[in-house]
């Protein structure tokens, strides 16, 4: 590492350094200059009075482990003296003290409770490098409670960086699957808090040009390459994943895309029933040689009447309601089965043939190459299918039975689609023939 003569931000780093939102995440592909940006942002040079010139200023920069922290401390030793030649670093406390007396403190939180060492402390700037290393929002949320600025010259800012990672980060910052810039707001106690995501790419950072770094990223395994090189948030490893390869194939072949409702085709509803567990309903049209999932509904603690109403609102060309075999079981209180309730609402109900789970999964896999998903309306289902997985035996490492979790209900409904796929039809059995209106626009 050569010692830089001066430090000037790349264009993307400049956007991050100038951001005024309460909470800002700088994230995405590897090597975009995120850690460097965070190190410099800790100095608050963009404030009207640069933060490190305010004697009471305190910044806190966190990483998960000590060796990781070491890395960024070494980097600060090269760049901080360029900004303030009078700055000194005290190794024992891992604290930089600037000429004014302002401080930037470095810490790590290997286990969640480690963050409690900051109980009672207050900071005007807190940064977490590699937020994705934290499996839950606990440390982040706790640290935001340590942000306070009694000095009017300084704002209180929460900053973080990360590579594509945990779901909780996606939802907190409203990050879209393509990893584009985004912003969400939250109103707490009448105050609007703005949380902004700024995406970064390797190509933003010309300092790595010609270093072979790009080539090293290109040789990574699929998932890591797509995350670290392409900055994608919709790919990740799911140990024991059952349909992940099929979903990857759907994406690669463009089978997840806008799918308009075709009034000439019937819409079939394939149900998995639950009460405490989710009820999941796949809405599917059968084309010449394709299955188009144009809608997906899931909810819990809702009556059949409720789902029936949701479907009727759509005024579609309805086909069958396919209920799992427990759709024929009589409810102990009402004495009626789900099939009877839906039939009384005017739906035509068929019971999905009983098939063991493994055979059902095979049937679903066989149907998969012909399945299309609406990119928006079936998005949640795609997510469930991607995450549907088998338990892994800790001793043998062997994948065993499918796990019953938040993702399994949608996957069960999809398995039933696999079972009945061959029977979906666009004709009205026993009723009048359904002549398509060829003049339909
Ligand atoms: N503005 C800059 N001036 C000079 N060098 C820079 C600048 N920004 C980043 N670098 C250098 O580019 C390399 C990558 O930057 P950095 O480590 O900040 O990227 P990153 O996005 O945090 O990467 P990762 O995803 O691997 O953590 C480092 O060697 C860093 O010192
Ligand atoms: Mg980094």
Coordinates of C-alpha atoms and ligand atoms in Angstrom, one line a residue:
X1 CA 0.0 0.0 0.0
X2 CA 1.4 3.3 -1.0
X3 CA 0.8 6.3 1.2
X4 CA -1.6 8.7 -0.6
X5 CA -0.5 12.3 -0.8
X6 CA -4.1 13.5 -0.6
X7 CA -7.5 12.0 -0.5
X8 CA -10.2 13.1 -2.8
X9 CA -13.6 11.4 -3.2
X10 CA -14.8 9.6 -6.3
X11 CA -18.1 10.9 -7.7
X12 CA -20.2 8.3 -5.9
X13 CA -18.3 8.9 -2.6
X14 CA -19.1 12.5 -3.0
X15 CA -22.8 11.8 -3.2
X16 CA -22.5 9.8 0.0
X17 CA -20.5 12.4 1.8
X18 CA -22.9 15.1 0.9
X19 CA -26.0 13.2 1.9
X20 CA -28.1 15.0 4.6
X21 CA -30.6 12.2 5.4
X22 CA -30.8 10.9 9.0
X23 CA -29.7 7.5 8.0
X24 CA -27.7 6.6 4.9
X25 CA -26.5 3.2 3.7
X26 CA -23.8 3.1 1.1
X27 CA -24.0 -0.4 -0.4
X28 CA -23.8 -2.8 -3.2
X29 CA -21.0 -4.4 -5.1
X30 CA -17.5 -4.9 -3.7
X31 CA -14.7 -2.4 -4.1
X32 CA -16.9 0.7 -4.7
X33 CA -15.0 2.6 -2.1
X34 CA -17.6 2.2 0.7
X35 CA -15.2 1.7 3.6
X36 CA -13.0 4.7 2.5
X37 CA -16.1 6.8 2.3
X38 CA -17.2 5.9 5.7
X39 CA -13.8 6.6 7.2
X40 CA -13.9 10.1 5.7
X41 CA -17.5 10.7 6.5
X42 CA -16.6 10.2 10.2
X43 CA -14.7 13.5 10.0
X44 CA -17.9 15.4 9.1
X45 CA -16.0 17.7 6.7
X46 CA -19.3 18.5 4.9
X47 CA -20.8 20.2 7.9
X48 CA -20.9 24.0 8.0
X49 CA -18.3 23.8 10.7
X50 CA -16.3 20.7 10.0
X51 CA -17.2 18.2 12.8
X52 CA -13.6 17.6 13.7
X53 CA -13.1 21.3 14.5
X54 CA -15.9 21.1 17.1
X55 CA -14.1 20.1 20.4
X56 CA -17.0 18.2 21.7
X57 CA -17.6 16.1 18.6
X58 CA -17.6 12.4 19.0
X59 CA -17.9 9.9 16.1
X60 CA -18.1 6.1 16.5
X61 CA -17.1 3.6 13.7
X62 CA -18.1 0.0 14.3
X63 CA -17.2 -3.3 12.6
X64 CA -18.2 -6.7 13.6
X65 CA -14.8 -8.2 14.5
X66 CA -11.5 -6.9 15.7
X67 CA -9.5 -8.1 12.7
X68 CA -11.9 -6.3 10.4
X69 CA -11.6 -3.2 12.6
X70 CA -7.8 -3.5 12.3
X71 CA -8.1 -3.1 8.5
X72 CA -9.9 0.2 8.7
X73 CA -7.8 1.5 11.5
X74 CA -4.7 0.9 9.3
X75 CA -6.4 2.8 6.5
X76 CA -7.2 5.8 8.8
X77 CA -3.5 5.9 9.7
X78 CA -2.8 6.7 6.1
X79 CA -5.5 9.2 5.5
X80 CA -6.4 11.0 8.7
X81 CA -3.0 12.8 9.0
X82 CA -3.6 14.2 5.5
X83 CA -6.6 16.0 6.8
X84 CA -5.3 17.0 10.2
X85 CA -1.6 16.6 10.7
X86 CA -2.1 17.2 14.4
X87 CA -4.4 14.2 14.8
X88 CA -3.1 11.4 17.1
X89 CA -4.2 7.8 17.5
X90 CA -4.2 6.0 20.8
X91 CA -3.9 2.3 20.1
X92 CA -5.0 1.1 23.6
X93 CA -8.4 2.9 23.3
X94 CA -8.6 2.8 19.5
X95 CA -9.4 6.5 19.5
X96 CA -8.3 9.3 17.1
X97 CA -8.1 12.7 18.8
X98 CA -8.0 15.7 16.4
X99 CA -6.3 19.1 17.0
X100 CA -9.5 20.6 18.4
X101 CA -10.1 17.7 20.8
X102 CA -12.8 16.1 18.6
X103 CA -12.7 12.3 18.7
X104 CA -13.4 9.4 16.4
X105 CA -13.7 6.1 18.3
X106 CA -13.3 2.7 16.8
X107 CA -15.1 -0.4 18.1
X108 CA -16.3 -3.8 17.3
X109 CA -19.4 -5.8 18.3
X110 CA -18.7 -9.5 17.8
X111 CA -21.8 -10.5 19.7
X112 CA -25.0 -8.5 20.0
X113 CA -24.6 -7.7 23.8
X114 CA -21.1 -6.1 23.1
X115 CA -23.0 -3.1 21.9
X116 CA -24.1 -2.4 25.4
X117 CA -20.6 -1.0 26.2
X118 CA -22.0 2.2 24.6
X119 CA -24.9 2.4 27.0
X120 CA -25.1 6.0 28.3
X121 CA -22.7 7.3 25.7
X122 CA -23.7 9.8 23.0
X123 CA -22.3 10.4 19.5
X124 CA -23.1 12.8 16.7
X125 CA -22.0 10.4 14.1
X126 CA -22.2 6.6 14.1
X127 CA -21.0 4.4 11.2
X128 CA -21.2 0.7 10.8
X129 CA -18.9 -0.8 8.1
X130 CA -20.3 -4.0 6.6
X131 CA -23.7 -3.9 8.2
X132 CA -24.5 -7.1 6.4
X133 CA -22.3 -9.0 8.8
X134 CA -25.0 -8.4 11.4
X135 CA -27.7 -11.0 11.2
X136 CA -30.3 -8.8 12.9
X137 CA -31.1 -5.1 13.2
X138 CA -30.3 -5.2 16.9
X139 CA -26.9 -3.6 16.9
X140 CA -27.9 -1.0 14.3
X141 CA -31.1 -0.1 16.2
X142 CA -29.4 0.1 19.5
X143 CA -26.7 2.4 18.2
X144 CA -29.2 4.8 16.6
X145 CA -30.4 5.4 20.2
X146 CA -26.9 6.7 21.0
X147 CA -27.1 9.5 18.5
X148 CA -27.6 12.9 20.0
X149 CA -26.3 16.3 19.1
X150 CA -26.5 19.0 21.9
X151 CA -24.3 21.3 19.8
X152 CA -26.4 23.1 17.2
X153 CA -23.5 23.2 14.8
X154 CA -23.6 19.4 14.3
X155 CA -26.4 17.2 13.0
X156 CA -26.8 13.6 14.3
X157 CA -26.0 11.2 11.5
X158 CA -26.3 7.4 11.2
X159 CA -24.2 5.9 8.4
X160 CA -23.5 2.3 7.2
X161 CA -22.0 0.4 4.4
X162 CA -22.6 -3.1 3.1
X163 CA -22.5 -5.6 0.3
X164 CA -25.8 -7.1 -0.7
X165 CA -26.9 -9.1 2.3
X166 CA -29.6 -9.8 4.8
X167 CA -33.3 -9.2 4.2
X168 CA -33.6 -7.0 7.2
X169 CA -31.3 -4.4 5.5
X170 CA -33.4 -4.6 2.3
X171 CA -36.6 -3.9 4.1
X172 CA -35.2 -1.2 6.4
X173 CA -33.8 0.9 3.6
X174 CA -36.5 -0.1 1.0
X175 CA -33.8 -1.6 -1.3
X176 CA -35.2 -3.0 -4.5
X177 CA -34.0 -6.3 -5.9
X178 CA -32.0 -4.6 -8.7
X179 CA -30.1 -2.7 -6.0
X180 CA -31.0 0.8 -7.4
X181 CA -30.9 3.9 -5.2
X182 CA -33.9 4.3 -2.9
X183 CA -35.3 6.2 0.0
X184 CA -37.9 5.4 2.7
X185 CA -39.3 7.6 5.4
X186 CA -40.6 6.7 8.8
X187 CA -42.6 9.0 11.1
X188 CA -41.6 8.5 14.7
X189 CA -43.3 10.6 17.3
X190 CA -44.2 13.2 14.7
X191 CA -40.7 13.5 13.3
X192 CA -40.0 12.2 9.8
X193 CA -36.8 10.1 9.6
X194 CA -35.4 9.7 6.2
X195 CA -33.5 6.5 5.3
X196 CA -31.6 6.6 2.1
X197 CA -29.8 3.9 0.2
X198 CA -27.0 4.9 -2.2
X199 CA -25.8 2.1 -4.4
X200 CA -22.1 1.7 -5.2
X201 CA -20.4 -0.3 -7.9
X202 CA -16.8 -1.4 -8.5
X203 CA -16.8 0.8 -11.6
X204 CA -17.4 3.8 -9.4
X205 CA -14.0 3.4 -8.0
X206 CA -11.2 4.1 -10.5
X207 CA -8.6 3.5 -7.8
X208 CA -8.9 -0.2 -8.4
X209 CA -8.6 0.0 -12.2
X210 CA -5.9 -2.4 -13.4
X211 CA -5.3 -4.0 -10.1
X212 CA -6.8 -7.4 -11.1
X213 CA -9.6 -7.0 -8.6
X214 CA -12.3 -7.1 -11.2
X215 CA -10.8 -10.3 -12.6
X216 CA -10.8 -11.9 -9.1
X217 CA -14.4 -11.0 -8.6
X218 CA -15.3 -12.5 -12.0
X219 CA -13.9 -15.9 -10.8
X220 CA -16.1 -16.1 -7.7
X221 CA -18.9 -18.8 -7.5
X222 CA -22.2 -17.7 -9.0
X223 CA -24.0 -16.3 -5.9
X224 CA -21.0 -14.4 -4.6
X225 CA -20.2 -13.0 -8.1
X226 CA -23.7 -11.7 -8.6
X227 CA -23.7 -10.1 -5.2
X228 CA -20.2 -8.6 -5.2
X229 CA -19.7 -7.8 -8.8
X230 CA -23.2 -7.0 -10.0
X231 CA -24.5 -5.7 -6.7
X232 CA -27.6 -7.9 -6.8
X233 CA -29.8 -8.3 -3.7
X234 CA -32.0 -11.0 -5.1
X235 CA -29.4 -13.8 -5.1
X236 CA -28.1 -15.4 -2.0
X237 CA -27.2 -18.8 -0.7
X238 CA -30.1 -20.9 0.8
X239 CA -28.6 -24.1 2.3
X240 CA -30.9 -27.0 1.4
X241 CA -32.8 -24.9 -1.2
X242 CA -35.4 -26.9 -3.1
X243 CA -36.3 -24.7 -6.1
X244 CA -33.5 -22.2 -6.2
X245 CA -32.0 -23.5 -9.4
X246 CA -35.4 -23.5 -11.1
X247 CA -36.0 -19.8 -10.0
X248 CA -32.5 -18.9 -11.2
X249 CA -33.5 -20.5 -14.6
X250 CA -36.7 -18.5 -14.7
X251 CA -34.8 -15.3 -14.1
X252 CA -32.1 -16.2 -16.7
X253 CA -34.8 -17.0 -19.3
X254 CA -36.9 -13.9 -18.6
X255 CA -39.9 -15.9 -17.3
X256 CA -40.4 -13.5 -14.4
X257 CA -41.9 -10.4 -16.1
X258 CA -45.1 -8.4 -16.5
X259 CA -47.9 -10.9 -17.3
X260 CA -51.2 -9.3 -18.3
X261 CA -54.4 -11.1 -17.5
X262 CA -55.7 -12.8 -20.7
X263 CA -59.5 -12.7 -20.7
X264 CA -59.6 -15.6 -23.2
X265 CA -58.1 -17.9 -20.7
X266 CA -59.6 -19.1 -17.4
X267 CA -57.9 -18.2 -14.2
X268 CA -57.5 -21.2 -11.9
X269 CA -56.9 -20.7 -8.2
X270 CA -54.7 -23.3 -6.5
X271 CA -55.1 -23.2 -2.7
X272 CA -53.2 -24.2 0.4
X273 CA -55.5 -23.8 3.4
X274 CA -54.5 -22.5 6.8
X275 CA -55.9 -20.5 9.6
X276 CA -53.0 -19.8 12.1
X277 CA -50.7 -20.8 9.2
X278 CA -51.0 -18.9 6.0
X279 CA -53.6 -19.6 3.4
X280 CA -51.9 -19.3 0.0
X281 CA -53.6 -19.0 -3.3
X282 CA -51.9 -19.1 -6.7
X283 CA -53.8 -17.6 -9.6
X284 CA -52.8 -19.2 -12.8
X285 CA -53.7 -19.1 -16.4
X286 CA -52.9 -22.0 -18.7
X287 CA -51.7 -21.0 -22.2
X288 CA -50.9 -23.3 -25.1
X289 CA -47.8 -24.6 -23.4
X290 CA -47.2 -22.4 -20.5
X291 CA -48.5 -21.7 -17.0
X292 CA -48.8 -18.0 -16.2
X293 CA -49.0 -17.1 -12.5
X294 CA -50.7 -13.7 -12.7
X295 CA -51.5 -13.3 -9.1
X296 CA -50.7 -14.6 -5.6
X297 CA -52.6 -14.1 -2.4
X298 CA -51.6 -15.0 1.1
X299 CA -52.9 -14.2 4.5
X300 CA -53.8 -15.7 7.9
X301 CA -56.7 -15.6 10.3
X302 CA -59.1 -14.7 7.4
X303 CA -62.4 -16.5 6.6
X304 CA -63.1 -18.2 3.3
X305 CA -65.7 -15.5 2.6
X306 CA -62.9 -13.0 2.7
X307 CA -60.8 -14.8 0.1
X308 CA -63.9 -15.4 -2.0
X309 CA -64.6 -11.7 -2.0
X310 CA -61.0 -10.8 -2.9
X311 CA -61.3 -13.1 -5.9
X312 CA -64.7 -11.9 -7.0
X313 CA -63.5 -8.3 -7.0
X314 CA -61.2 -9.2 -9.8
X315 CA -64.1 -9.9 -12.2
X316 CA -62.0 -12.4 -14.1
X317 CA -62.9 -15.4 -16.3
X318 CA -62.7 -17.9 -13.5
X319 CA -62.0 -21.6 -13.8
X320 CA -61.7 -23.9 -10.9
X321 CA -60.9 -23.5 -7.2
X322 CA -58.4 -26.3 -6.5
X323 CA -58.5 -27.1 -2.8
X324 CA -56.1 -29.5 -1.0
X325 CA -57.6 -32.7 0.3
X326 CA -58.4 -31.1 3.7
X327 CA -60.8 -28.8 1.8
X328 CA -63.3 -31.7 2.2
X329 CA -62.9 -31.9 5.9
X330 CA -65.9 -30.6 7.8
X331 CA -65.3 -27.8 10.2
X332 CA -66.2 -28.9 13.7
X333 CA -68.1 -25.6 14.5
X334 CA -69.9 -25.0 11.3
X335 CA -70.3 -28.6 10.1
X336 CA -69.3 -27.4 6.6
X337 CA -66.2 -28.0 4.6
X338 CA -64.2 -25.4 2.7
X339 CA -65.4 -27.0 -0.5
X340 CA -69.0 -26.5 0.6
X341 CA -68.5 -22.9 1.7
X342 CA -66.9 -22.0 -1.6
X343 CA -69.5 -23.8 -3.6
X344 CA -72.2 -22.0 -1.8
X345 CA -70.5 -18.8 -3.0
X346 CA -70.8 -20.0 -6.6
X347 CA -67.3 -21.3 -7.2
X348 CA -66.6 -24.5 -8.9
X349 CA -64.4 -26.5 -6.6
X350 CA -62.1 -29.5 -7.3
X351 CA -60.0 -31.4 -4.8
X352 CA -56.3 -31.6 -5.7
X353 CA -55.4 -35.3 -5.8
X354 CA -53.5 -36.5 -2.8
X355 CA -49.8 -37.0 -3.4
X356 CA -46.9 -37.4 -1.0
X357 CA -44.7 -34.3 -0.6
X358 CA -41.6 -35.7 -2.5
X359 CA -43.7 -36.8 -5.5
X360 CA -45.4 -33.4 -5.4
X361 CA -42.0 -31.6 -5.4
X362 CA -41.0 -33.7 -8.4
X363 CA -44.3 -32.8 -10.2
X364 CA -43.6 -29.1 -9.4
X365 CA -40.1 -29.4 -10.8
X366 CA -41.4 -30.9 -14.0
X367 CA -43.9 -28.1 -14.5
X368 CA -41.3 -25.4 -13.7
X369 CA -39.8 -24.9 -17.2
X370 CA -43.2 -23.9 -18.5
X371 CA -44.0 -21.6 -15.6
X372 CA -44.0 -17.8 -15.9
X373 CA -44.4 -15.4 -13.0
X374 CA -45.7 -11.9 -13.0
X375 CA -42.7 -9.9 -11.8
X376 CA -44.9 -7.8 -9.5
X377 CA -48.0 -9.7 -8.5
X378 CA -46.2 -13.0 -8.0
X379 CA -43.1 -11.5 -6.5
X380 CA -43.8 -12.8 -3.0
X381 CA -44.4 -16.3 -4.3
X382 CA -41.0 -16.2 -6.2
X383 CA -39.4 -15.2 -2.9
X384 CA -41.0 -18.2 -1.1
X385 CA -39.9 -20.6 -3.8
X386 CA -36.4 -19.3 -3.7
X387 CA -36.3 -19.7 0.1
X388 CA -38.1 -23.1 0.4
X389 CA -35.6 -25.5 1.7
X390 CA -34.8 -28.8 3.4
X391 CA -33.4 -29.2 6.9
X392 CA -29.8 -30.1 6.9
X393 CA -28.7 -32.9 9.3
X394 CA -26.0 -31.3 11.4
X395 CA -24.0 -34.6 11.7
X396 CA -24.1 -35.9 8.1
X397 CA -24.7 -32.6 6.3
X398 CA -27.4 -34.4 4.4
X399 CA -30.5 -32.5 3.2
X400 CA -33.6 -34.1 4.8
X401 CA -37.3 -33.1 4.8
X402 CA -38.7 -29.7 3.7
X403 CA -38.9 -27.2 6.4
X404 CA -42.3 -25.9 7.5
X405 CA -41.8 -22.1 7.8
X406 CA -43.0 -18.8 6.5
X407 CA -42.0 -19.8 3.0
X408 CA -43.4 -23.3 2.9
X409 CA -47.1 -22.5 2.4
X410 CA -46.6 -20.7 -0.9
X411 CA -44.3 -23.5 -1.9
X412 CA -47.0 -26.0 -0.9
X413 CA -49.6 -24.3 -3.1
X414 CA -47.0 -24.3 -5.9
X415 CA -46.5 -28.1 -5.4
X416 CA -50.3 -28.5 -5.8
X417 CA -50.0 -26.5 -9.0
X418 CA -47.5 -29.1 -10.2
X419 CA -49.9 -31.9 -9.3
X420 CA -52.9 -30.4 -11.1
X421 CA -51.0 -28.7 -14.0
X422 CA -52.0 -31.3 -16.5
X423 CA -55.7 -30.9 -15.6
X424 CA -56.0 -27.1 -15.9
X425 CA -58.4 -26.4 -18.7
X426 CA -60.0 -23.5 -20.5
X427 CA -63.3 -25.2 -21.2
X428 CA -66.4 -25.1 -19.0
X429 CA -67.1 -28.7 -18.1
X430 CA -70.7 -29.7 -18.5
X431 CA -71.8 -26.2 -19.0
X432 CA -72.2 -24.2 -22.1
X433 CA -69.2 -24.0 -24.4
X434 CA -67.1 -20.9 -23.8
X435 CA -66.7 -19.4 -27.2
X436 CA -63.8 -16.9 -27.1
X437 CA -64.8 -13.5 -28.3
X438 CA -62.3 -13.0 -31.1
X439 CA -63.1 -9.3 -31.4
X440 CA -61.6 -8.7 -27.9
X441 CA -59.0 -6.0 -28.1
Ligands
LIG1 N1 -11.3 8.2 -2.9 C1 -10.3 7.3 -2.9 N2 -9.0 7.7 -3.1 C2 -8.0 6.7 -3.1 N3 -8.2 5.4 -2.9 C3 -9.5 5.0 -2.7 C4 -10.6 5.9 -2.6 N4 -11.7 5.2 -2.4 C5 -11.3 3.9 -2.3 N5 -10.0 3.8 -2.4 C6 -9.3 2.5 -2.4 O1 -9.9 1.6 -3.2 C7 -10.0 0.3 -2.6 C8 -11.4 -0.1 -2.3 O2 -12.0 0.8 -1.5 P1 -12.9 0.4 -0.2 O3 -12.2 -0.7 0.6 O4 -13.3 1.6 0.5 O5 -14.1 -0.3 -1.0 P2 -15.3 -1.1 -0.4 O6 -16.5 -0.7 -1.2 O7 -15.4 -0.9 1.1 O8 -14.9 -2.6 -0.7 P3 -15.5 -3.9 0.0 O9 -16.8 -4.1 -0.6 O10 -14.5 -4.9 -0.5 O11 -15.5 -3.7 1.4 C9 -9.2 0.5 -1.3 O12 -7.8 0.1 -1.5 C10 -9.3 1.9 -1.0 O13 -8.2 2.4 -0.2
LIG2 MG1 -15.3 -2.2 2.6

